[in-house]
Coordinates of C-alpha atoms in Angstrom, one line a residue:
Chain A
M1 CA 0.0 -0.2 0.2
S2 CA 2.9 2.3 0.7
A3 CA 4.0 3.1 -3.0
T4 CA 0.0 3.7 -3.8
S5 CA -1.0 5.6 -1.0
R6 CA 2.2 8.2 -1.8
I7 CA 0.7 8.7 -5.5
D8 CA -2.8 9.1 -3.9
S9 CA -1.8 12.0 -2.0
A10 CA -0.6 13.4 -5.3
T11 CA -3.6 13.0 -6.8
P12 CA -6.0 16.2 -6.5
E13 CA -8.8 15.6 -4.2
R14 CA -11.5 14.9 -6.1
S15 CA -15.3 14.9 -4.6
A16 CA -17.8 12.2 -5.8
P17 CA -20.1 13.7 -8.2
A18 CA -23.9 14.1 -6.6
G19 CA -26.1 11.2 -7.3
V20 CA -23.9 8.8 -9.1
P21 CA -23.2 5.6 -7.0
H22 CA -19.7 6.0 -5.7
L23 CA -17.6 2.6 -5.3
D24 CA -14.4 2.1 -3.3
V25 CA -13.0 -0.5 -5.6
D26 CA -9.7 -0.7 -7.4
P27 CA -9.8 -2.0 -11.1
F28 CA -6.1 -2.2 -11.1
S29 CA -5.5 -4.2 -8.1
T30 CA -4.2 -7.9 -7.4
E31 CA -7.4 -8.5 -5.5
F32 CA -9.2 -7.2 -8.6
F33 CA -7.2 -9.4 -11.3
E34 CA -7.7 -12.8 -9.5
D35 CA -11.3 -12.5 -9.7
P36 CA -13.1 -9.5 -11.5
H37 CA -16.3 -11.4 -12.0
R38 CA -17.6 -10.8 -8.4
I39 CA -16.8 -6.7 -8.7
H40 CA -17.6 -6.7 -12.0
D41 CA -21.3 -7.7 -10.6
V42 CA -21.2 -4.8 -8.0
L43 CA -19.8 -2.4 -10.5
R44 CA -22.9 -3.6 -13.0
E45 CA -25.4 -3.5 -10.3
A46 CA -24.4 -0.3 -8.4
G47 CA -25.8 1.8 -11.3
P48 CA -25.4 2.4 -15.0
V49 CA -22.7 5.1 -14.4
V50 CA -20.6 5.0 -11.2
W51 CA -17.7 6.6 -9.7
L52 CA -14.8 5.0 -8.9
E53 CA -13.4 7.1 -6.0
K54 CA -9.8 5.4 -5.9
W55 CA -8.7 7.2 -9.0
G56 CA -11.6 9.8 -9.4
V57 CA -13.0 8.7 -12.8
Y58 CA -16.4 7.5 -13.9
G59 CA -16.8 3.9 -14.8
V60 CA -19.5 2.0 -16.7
A61 CA -20.0 -1.8 -16.6
R62 CA -23.1 -2.4 -18.3
F63 CA -23.2 -3.7 -22.2
A64 CA -25.8 -0.6 -23.1
E65 CA -23.5 2.0 -21.5
V66 CA -20.1 0.5 -23.1
H67 CA -21.4 -0.2 -26.2
A68 CA -23.1 3.7 -26.1
V69 CA -19.4 5.4 -25.6
L70 CA -17.5 3.2 -27.6
N71 CA -19.7 4.3 -30.2
D72 CA -19.6 8.2 -29.4
P73 CA -16.1 8.7 -30.3
L74 CA -16.6 12.7 -30.8
T75 CA -18.2 13.1 -27.1
F76 CA -15.7 10.4 -25.6
C77 CA -12.8 10.9 -27.2
S78 CA -9.1 8.9 -27.5
S79 CA -7.1 11.7 -28.3
R80 CA -6.4 12.5 -24.5
G81 CA -5.5 8.9 -24.2
V82 CA -7.1 5.7 -23.3
G83 CA -5.5 5.1 -20.1
L84 CA -6.0 6.9 -16.9
S85 CA -3.7 9.5 -17.9
D86 CA -5.0 12.7 -19.4
F87 CA -2.7 13.8 -22.3
A88 CA -4.3 17.1 -22.1
K89 CA -2.5 17.5 -18.8
E90 CA 0.4 14.8 -18.7
K91 CA 2.9 14.2 -21.3
P92 CA 2.5 10.8 -23.1
W93 CA 4.9 8.2 -21.9
R94 CA 5.8 7.5 -25.3
P95 CA 4.9 9.7 -28.8
Q96 CA 1.1 9.7 -28.7
S97 CA -0.6 6.9 -31.1
I98 CA -1.6 8.3 -34.4
I99 CA -4.7 5.8 -34.7
L100 CA -5.5 4.6 -31.2
E101 CA -5.3 7.8 -29.2
A102 CA -6.5 9.7 -31.9
D103 CA -9.8 11.3 -33.0
P104 CA -11.9 11.9 -36.4
P105 CA -11.1 13.4 -38.8
A106 CA -7.4 12.5 -38.4
H107 CA -8.0 8.8 -37.0
T108 CA -10.1 8.1 -40.0
R109 CA -7.2 8.4 -42.6
T110 CA -4.7 6.4 -40.6
R111 CA -7.6 3.8 -39.5
S112 CA -8.4 3.4 -43.3
V113 CA -4.3 2.3 -43.9
L114 CA -4.5 -0.4 -41.1
A115 CA -8.2 -1.5 -42.0
Q116 CA -6.7 -2.6 -45.7
V117 CA -3.4 -3.9 -44.7
L118 CA -5.3 -6.1 -42.3
S119 CA -8.2 -6.8 -44.5
P120 CA -10.0 -10.1 -45.2
T121 CA -8.4 -9.6 -48.6
A122 CA -5.2 -10.1 -46.7
M123 CA -6.4 -12.8 -44.6
K124 CA -6.8 -15.1 -47.3
Q125 CA -2.8 -14.7 -48.5
V126 CA -1.6 -15.8 -44.7
R127 CA -4.5 -18.3 -44.0
E128 CA -2.8 -21.4 -45.5
H129 CA 0.4 -20.9 -43.9
F130 CA -1.1 -20.0 -40.4
T131 CA -3.2 -23.0 -40.8
A132 CA -0.2 -25.3 -41.5
M133 CA 1.7 -24.0 -38.6
A134 CA -1.0 -24.3 -36.3
A135 CA -1.3 -28.1 -37.1
A136 CA 2.5 -28.6 -36.6
K137 CA 2.3 -26.8 -33.3
V138 CA -0.3 -29.4 -32.3
D139 CA 1.8 -32.1 -33.8
E140 CA 4.7 -31.2 -31.9
L141 CA 2.8 -30.6 -28.5
L142 CA 1.4 -34.2 -28.8
T143 CA 4.4 -35.8 -28.6
R144 CA 5.1 -33.7 -25.5
R145 CA 1.7 -34.8 -23.6
S146 CA 2.4 -32.6 -21.0
F147 CA 3.3 -28.7 -21.2
D148 CA 2.3 -25.1 -20.5
A149 CA -0.4 -23.9 -22.3
V150 CA 0.7 -20.4 -22.0
A151 CA 4.3 -20.6 -22.9
D152 CA 4.4 -23.5 -25.3
L153 CA 1.4 -22.8 -26.9
A154 CA -0.6 -19.3 -26.4
E155 CA 2.7 -17.9 -26.7
A156 CA 4.4 -20.1 -29.0
Y157 CA 2.0 -20.2 -31.8
P158 CA 1.4 -16.3 -32.2
L159 CA 5.3 -16.0 -31.8
S160 CA 5.6 -18.5 -34.9
V161 CA 3.5 -16.9 -37.2
F162 CA 2.8 -13.1 -36.3
P163 CA 6.4 -11.3 -36.5
D164 CA 7.1 -13.3 -39.7
A165 CA 3.7 -11.9 -41.1
M166 CA 4.9 -8.5 -39.9
G167 CA 8.6 -8.9 -41.6
L168 CA 10.5 -8.8 -38.8
K169 CA 13.9 -9.9 -38.3
Q170 CA 15.1 -12.8 -36.3
E171 CA 17.4 -11.0 -33.6
G172 CA 15.8 -8.9 -30.7
R173 CA 12.4 -10.5 -30.8
E174 CA 12.1 -11.6 -27.1
N175 CA 11.5 -7.6 -26.9
L176 CA 8.1 -8.1 -28.3
L177 CA 6.0 -9.5 -25.5
P178 CA 7.5 -7.4 -23.0
Y179 CA 6.8 -4.2 -25.2
A180 CA 3.3 -5.0 -25.2
S181 CA 3.2 -6.0 -21.7
L182 CA 4.4 -2.6 -21.0
V183 CA 2.1 -0.8 -23.3
F184 CA -0.9 -2.1 -21.6
N185 CA 0.3 -1.8 -18.3
A186 CA 0.8 1.8 -19.0
F187 CA -3.1 2.6 -19.8
G188 CA -3.5 2.1 -15.8
P189 CA -3.0 4.0 -13.1
P190 CA 0.5 5.3 -11.7
N191 CA 0.6 1.7 -9.7
Q192 CA 3.5 -0.5 -9.3
L193 CA 2.7 -2.5 -12.4
R194 CA 2.6 0.5 -14.4
Q195 CA 5.7 2.3 -12.7
E196 CA 8.0 -0.9 -12.9
A197 CA 7.1 -1.6 -16.5
I198 CA 7.9 2.2 -17.5
E199 CA 11.2 1.7 -15.8
R200 CA 12.4 -0.9 -17.6
S201 CA 11.1 -0.1 -20.8
A202 CA 14.3 1.7 -22.6
P203 CA 15.8 -1.2 -24.2
H204 CA 12.3 -2.9 -25.6
Q205 CA 11.3 0.7 -27.1
A206 CA 14.5 0.9 -28.8
Y207 CA 14.0 -2.3 -30.3
V208 CA 10.4 -1.6 -31.1
A209 CA 11.5 2.1 -32.7
A210 CA 14.2 0.5 -35.0
Q211 CA 12.0 -2.3 -36.2
C212 CA 9.5 0.1 -37.1
Q213 CA 11.6 1.7 -39.7
R214 CA 11.3 0.6 -43.4
E215 CA 14.7 -0.7 -43.8
N216 CA 14.3 -3.5 -40.9
L217 CA 10.8 -4.8 -42.4
T218 CA 10.8 -7.6 -45.1
P219 CA 9.1 -7.0 -48.3
G220 CA 6.0 -8.4 -48.9
G221 CA 4.9 -8.2 -44.8
F222 CA 2.3 -6.0 -42.9
G223 CA 5.1 -3.5 -41.9
A224 CA 6.2 -3.1 -45.7
C225 CA 2.8 -2.6 -46.6
I226 CA 2.2 -0.3 -44.5
H227 CA 5.4 2.2 -45.6
A228 CA 4.2 1.2 -49.0
R229 CA 1.0 3.5 -48.5
A230 CA 3.3 6.5 -47.7
D231 CA 4.7 5.8 -51.4
A232 CA 1.0 5.9 -52.1
G233 CA 0.3 9.4 -50.4
D234 CA -2.1 8.0 -48.1
I235 CA 0.0 8.5 -44.8
T236 CA 3.2 10.5 -44.7
A237 CA 6.9 8.5 -44.4
E238 CA 6.7 10.2 -40.7
E239 CA 3.8 8.5 -40.0
A240 CA 4.2 4.9 -41.4
P241 CA 6.8 3.6 -38.4
L242 CA 4.0 5.0 -35.8
L243 CA 1.4 2.6 -37.8
V244 CA 4.1 -0.2 -37.6
R245 CA 4.2 0.4 -34.0
S246 CA 0.7 -0.1 -33.4
L247 CA 0.6 -3.5 -34.9
L248 CA 3.8 -4.4 -32.7
S249 CA 2.0 -3.1 -29.5
A250 CA -1.3 -4.7 -30.1
G251 CA -0.9 -7.7 -32.5
L252 CA 0.8 -9.7 -30.4
D253 CA 0.1 -10.1 -26.5
T254 CA -3.7 -9.6 -27.4
T255 CA -3.7 -12.8 -29.5
V256 CA -1.4 -14.8 -26.8
N257 CA -4.0 -13.9 -24.1
G258 CA -7.0 -14.6 -26.6
I259 CA -5.7 -18.3 -27.6
G260 CA -4.7 -18.6 -23.7
A261 CA -8.4 -17.9 -22.6
A262 CA -9.4 -20.3 -25.4
M263 CA -7.1 -23.1 -23.8
Y264 CA -8.2 -22.0 -20.2
C265 CA -12.0 -22.7 -21.4
L266 CA -11.4 -26.1 -23.1
A267 CA -9.6 -27.4 -20.2
R268 CA -12.3 -26.6 -17.8
F269 CA -15.1 -27.4 -19.8
P270 CA -14.6 -30.9 -21.3
D271 CA -18.2 -31.1 -22.5
Q272 CA -17.5 -27.7 -24.5
L273 CA -14.2 -29.5 -25.8
A274 CA -16.4 -32.6 -26.5
L275 CA -18.9 -30.5 -28.8
L276 CA -15.9 -28.7 -30.7
R277 CA -14.4 -32.2 -31.8
S278 CA -17.7 -33.4 -32.8
D279 CA -17.6 -30.3 -35.1
P280 CA -14.3 -28.4 -36.1
T281 CA -16.3 -25.9 -37.7
L282 CA -17.1 -24.4 -34.4
A283 CA -13.4 -23.4 -33.7
R284 CA -14.0 -20.1 -35.0
N285 CA -16.8 -19.6 -32.8
A286 CA -15.2 -21.5 -29.5
F287 CA -12.5 -18.7 -29.9
E288 CA -15.1 -15.6 -30.0
E289 CA -17.0 -17.1 -27.2
A290 CA -13.1 -17.2 -25.4
I291 CA -13.1 -13.4 -26.0
R292 CA -16.5 -12.9 -24.8
F293 CA -15.8 -15.1 -21.6
E294 CA -12.7 -13.9 -20.3
S295 CA -12.4 -10.6 -22.4
P296 CA -8.7 -10.5 -22.5
V297 CA -8.4 -6.6 -23.0
Q298 CA -10.2 -5.8 -19.9
T299 CA -10.9 -1.9 -19.6
F300 CA -9.9 1.0 -21.9
F301 CA -10.7 4.9 -20.7
R302 CA -12.1 7.6 -23.0
T303 CA -12.1 11.8 -22.1
T304 CA -15.3 13.5 -22.5
T305 CA -15.1 16.3 -24.7
R306 CA -18.2 18.4 -23.3
E307 CA -20.7 18.3 -20.5
V308 CA -22.8 15.0 -21.3
E309 CA -25.6 13.2 -20.0
L310 CA -25.2 9.4 -19.9
A311 CA -28.0 7.2 -19.0
G312 CA -29.6 10.1 -16.9
Y313 CA -26.3 11.2 -15.2
R314 CA -24.3 14.6 -15.9
I315 CA -21.0 14.1 -16.6
G316 CA -18.6 17.2 -17.3
E317 CA -15.9 17.9 -19.6
G318 CA -12.4 16.6 -19.4
E319 CA -13.5 13.5 -17.2
K320 CA -12.1 10.2 -17.5
V321 CA -14.8 7.7 -18.3
L322 CA -13.6 3.7 -17.6
M323 CA -15.2 1.1 -19.8
F324 CA -15.2 -2.3 -18.4
L325 CA -15.7 -4.2 -21.6
G326 CA -15.1 -7.6 -19.5
A327 CA -18.1 -6.7 -17.4
A328 CA -20.3 -5.6 -20.3
N329 CA -19.6 -9.0 -22.2
R330 CA -21.1 -10.7 -19.0
D331 CA -24.0 -8.6 -18.5
P332 CA -27.4 -10.4 -17.8
R333 CA -29.2 -7.7 -19.5
R334 CA -27.1 -8.5 -22.8
W335 CA -26.4 -12.1 -22.4
E336 CA -28.2 -15.3 -21.5
N337 CA -26.4 -17.6 -19.1
P338 CA -23.4 -15.0 -19.2
D339 CA -21.4 -17.1 -17.0
R340 CA -21.4 -20.1 -19.3
Y341 CA -18.9 -20.5 -21.7
D342 CA -20.8 -22.0 -24.8
V343 CA -19.1 -22.5 -28.2
T344 CA -22.7 -22.6 -30.0
R345 CA -23.8 -19.1 -28.6
R346 CA -24.0 -16.2 -31.2
T347 CA -21.5 -13.9 -30.1
S348 CA -22.0 -11.3 -32.6
G349 CA -21.8 -8.0 -30.7
H350 CA -19.9 -8.9 -27.6
V351 CA -17.3 -6.0 -27.2
G352 CA -14.1 -7.9 -26.4
F353 CA -12.7 -6.1 -29.4
G354 CA -14.0 -3.1 -28.7
S355 CA -16.8 -1.6 -30.9
G356 CA -17.5 1.3 -33.1
I357 CA -14.5 3.4 -35.3
H358 CA -11.6 2.1 -32.7
M359 CA -12.7 -1.6 -32.7
C360 CA -9.7 -3.7 -32.8
V361 CA -8.2 -3.2 -36.3
G362 CA -6.4 -6.7 -36.1
Q363 CA -9.4 -8.5 -35.4
L364 CA -9.1 -10.8 -38.4
V365 CA -5.8 -11.8 -37.3
A366 CA -6.7 -12.8 -34.0
R367 CA -10.0 -14.7 -35.2
L368 CA -7.5 -16.5 -37.7
E369 CA -4.9 -17.5 -35.4
G370 CA -7.5 -18.4 -32.7
E371 CA -9.9 -20.3 -35.5
V372 CA -7.0 -22.4 -37.2
M373 CA -5.3 -23.5 -33.7
L374 CA -8.9 -24.1 -31.9
A375 CA -9.4 -26.2 -35.5
A376 CA -6.0 -28.1 -35.3
I377 CA -7.0 -29.3 -31.4
A378 CA -10.5 -30.2 -32.5
R379 CA -9.1 -32.6 -35.3
K380 CA -6.1 -34.1 -33.2
V381 CA -6.6 -33.9 -29.4
A382 CA -9.1 -36.0 -27.4
S383 CA -8.7 -34.7 -23.7
I384 CA -7.1 -31.8 -22.1
E385 CA -6.4 -31.8 -18.2
I386 CA -5.2 -29.4 -16.2
S387 CA -2.1 -30.9 -14.6
G388 CA -0.4 -28.3 -12.2
P389 CA -1.1 -25.4 -10.4
V390 CA -2.9 -22.3 -12.5
K391 CA -1.2 -19.0 -12.0
R392 CA -2.6 -15.5 -13.3
R393 CA -0.5 -12.9 -14.8
Y394 CA -1.0 -9.2 -13.5
N395 CA -1.7 -6.2 -16.0
N396 CA -3.4 -3.1 -15.9
T397 CA -5.5 -4.0 -18.7
L398 CA -4.8 -7.8 -19.9
R399 CA -6.4 -10.9 -18.3
G400 CA -4.6 -13.6 -18.9
L401 CA -2.3 -16.5 -17.4
E402 CA 0.9 -16.7 -16.4
S403 CA 1.0 -20.5 -16.5
L404 CA -1.6 -23.1 -17.4
P405 CA 0.1 -26.7 -17.4
I406 CA -1.8 -29.3 -19.2
T407 CA -1.9 -32.9 -20.4
I408 CA -3.4 -33.7 -23.7
S409 CA -4.0 -37.1 -25.4
P410 CA -4.2 -38.0 -29.2
A411 CA -7.5 -38.3 -31.1
Chain B
M1 CA -41.7 -1.9 -38.8
P2 CA -40.5 -3.1 -42.2
S3 CA -40.6 -6.8 -42.9
I4 CA -37.5 -8.4 -44.9
T5 CA -37.0 -11.9 -46.3
F6 CA -33.7 -13.6 -46.5
V7 CA -33.4 -16.9 -49.2
H8 CA -30.9 -19.5 -47.8
P9 CA -29.0 -21.2 -50.4
D10 CA -31.3 -23.8 -50.5
G11 CA -34.1 -21.6 -51.7
R12 CA -35.8 -21.6 -48.6
P13 CA -37.4 -18.4 -47.8
Q14 CA -37.3 -16.6 -43.9
R15 CA -39.3 -13.8 -43.2
I16 CA -38.7 -11.2 -40.6
D17 CA -40.1 -8.1 -38.9
A18 CA -37.4 -5.6 -38.6
R19 CA -37.3 -2.8 -36.6
D20 CA -37.2 1.2 -37.9
G21 CA -33.7 2.2 -38.0
E22 CA -31.8 -1.0 -37.6
S23 CA -29.6 -2.6 -40.2
A24 CA -30.7 -5.7 -42.1
M25 CA -27.9 -7.5 -40.5
Q26 CA -28.9 -6.4 -37.0
A27 CA -32.6 -7.6 -37.7
A28 CA -31.2 -11.1 -39.0
T29 CA -28.7 -11.8 -36.2
R30 CA -32.1 -10.8 -33.9
H31 CA -34.0 -13.2 -35.6
D32 CA -30.9 -15.8 -35.5
V33 CA -30.8 -16.0 -39.4
G34 CA -28.2 -18.8 -39.9
G35 CA -26.3 -17.5 -43.0
I36 CA -25.4 -14.0 -41.0
L37 CA -22.5 -14.3 -39.3
A38 CA -21.4 -10.7 -38.3
E39 CA -18.4 -11.5 -36.5
C40 CA -17.9 -7.6 -36.2
G41 CA -21.0 -6.7 -35.2
G42 CA -21.8 -4.0 -37.5
N43 CA -18.6 -2.2 -37.7
A44 CA -17.7 -2.9 -41.2
M45 CA -14.7 -4.7 -40.6
C46 CA -15.1 -8.3 -41.5
A47 CA -17.4 -9.2 -44.6
T48 CA -19.4 -12.2 -42.7
C49 CA -22.9 -10.4 -43.4
H50 CA -22.4 -10.7 -47.2
V51 CA -25.9 -10.6 -49.1
Y52 CA -26.9 -10.5 -52.5
V53 CA -29.6 -8.0 -53.0
D54 CA -32.8 -9.4 -54.9
E55 CA -33.4 -7.8 -58.4
G56 CA -35.2 -4.7 -58.3
W57 CA -34.3 -4.0 -54.9
L58 CA -30.4 -2.8 -55.6
A59 CA -31.4 0.8 -57.0
R60 CA -33.4 1.6 -54.1
L61 CA -30.4 0.8 -51.4
P62 CA -28.3 3.8 -50.0
A63 CA -25.1 3.7 -51.9
M64 CA -21.9 1.8 -51.2
G65 CA -19.4 3.1 -48.9
G66 CA -15.6 2.7 -50.0
D67 CA -15.2 0.6 -46.8
E68 CA -17.6 -1.8 -47.8
D69 CA -16.6 -2.0 -51.4
A70 CA -13.2 -3.1 -50.6
L71 CA -14.5 -5.3 -47.6
L72 CA -16.6 -7.3 -50.4
D73 CA -13.3 -7.9 -52.5
G74 CA -12.6 -10.1 -49.6
A75 CA -15.9 -12.0 -48.9
A76 CA -15.8 -15.5 -48.8
A77 CA -18.3 -16.3 -51.3
E78 CA -18.1 -14.8 -54.8
R79 CA -18.6 -11.4 -55.1
R80 CA -21.3 -10.3 -57.7
A81 CA -23.2 -7.1 -58.9
N82 CA -25.7 -7.3 -56.3
S83 CA -23.3 -7.9 -53.4
R84 CA -23.9 -5.6 -50.5
L85 CA -22.9 -6.0 -46.2
S86 CA -26.3 -6.3 -44.6
C87 CA -24.9 -4.3 -41.9
Q88 CA -24.9 -1.3 -44.0
I89 CA -28.5 -1.7 -45.4
K90 CA -30.3 0.1 -42.6
L91 CA -33.8 -0.4 -42.9
A92 CA -37.1 1.8 -42.6
T93 CA -40.8 1.5 -44.1
D94 CA -39.5 2.2 -47.8
L95 CA -37.6 -1.0 -47.5
D96 CA -40.9 -3.0 -46.6
G97 CA -40.6 -6.2 -48.4
L98 CA -37.0 -6.1 -49.4
V99 CA -35.6 -9.7 -50.4
L100 CA -32.2 -10.7 -49.5
N101 CA -30.4 -13.7 -50.9
L102 CA -27.4 -15.7 -48.6
P103 CA -24.3 -16.7 -50.0
D104 CA -23.3 -20.6 -49.7
R105 CA -20.8 -19.4 -47.0
Q106 CA -19.6 -16.2 -44.8
L107 CA -16.0 -17.7 -44.2

């Protein structure tokens, strides 16, 4: 507590706005990371809008309000940062993202470039290779039988396809996961996780900055495709490396935690693994449902650009609003049996990838990786058993595991 | 309240009631029309709510945007002159009776 209370005392005294239910929960604490669902329920049931005393921010945890905030980007802006830090008052810890931390019209141009680089057409080019690599990975793991589903599968598989698809050099790739972890910790408040991540960030930042340069990216990869858009005049030569950085920030740890979530679900719910095995075409939906169920990206902030009324509550200008994506994805107002992992559920509309103009631009890459991995498991694996202590990994934004020891048997 | 019909690849029609202002995709997912996946939930990202607009209706729909046009090139099923993404077709009473044919696959 000593580290955080020092920071608390530096935070200006904020009084709870009248009428808004105020709560003293900390969504960036170990207690929360260990079991967010109980506190999500408290947040949802307290009201459509709540005030989080600990950090002096508004929160929304019901599906309707999370969806509404995500889809009103002019009122709830991203250009003042999508973490707790308000860029209007504080210098960003790294040069501001020109897509994630941007508003229309500037955002529209950069977004269009990444959306085309990662389009359905682009996925058709890599699909065959991603599929073969997933099958090879599962074959390899079947020879071992017992392994860590986080390090050996959820991390190993994306690492075997994504850096190559980006066009990255072999050297230095060990920086990718620490850099991503840092980026997602940095959206959080100035707690120990964030401070330590930033203190250790220099070598990872230097690596990523270098890899974003054109000469370090193999022709044909996603990175080179972004630079080619600068030749076409869609973006400037200075903007291209920053868009490459966005893919390096958000393209790996997210899929690691997505695939990890799916593995943890299939290991805990053997009836759902049986369903998936009986119909491997469910693989894509089984992955999507794991995203809804676990919500690997738990939270993002927005900042109000004007005074606004949300669900009957008045929120002033310049206020931070924290969106609980994971809570929205299990809101009983929106989902039937929300706490059930159901590979046949109609998942369309979940906010695990966000919604609106900032919805995950790499969602098709994530779905492709998730689908082909779960399809390989559906065809080749008969059973998955948890065979050791499951350890959670703590991050201010990402929900996932540090370790998931499992034993699998061949089909 | 407009009523629209989805025609499955086997020729089976499925008539559903839509709400004013919702998209054809939203109406389809609300009524669990099997041939519409809508993975991205209506954000013009995924091309998995592809439909072939029935003859006579195409000209009455709002014009296609650049995003939709680009996405349709990546749709799983063949792109035709009457291809649209159903998330971009906003329904109102003037589209009462709209007929949308479903492709054989969305992935």
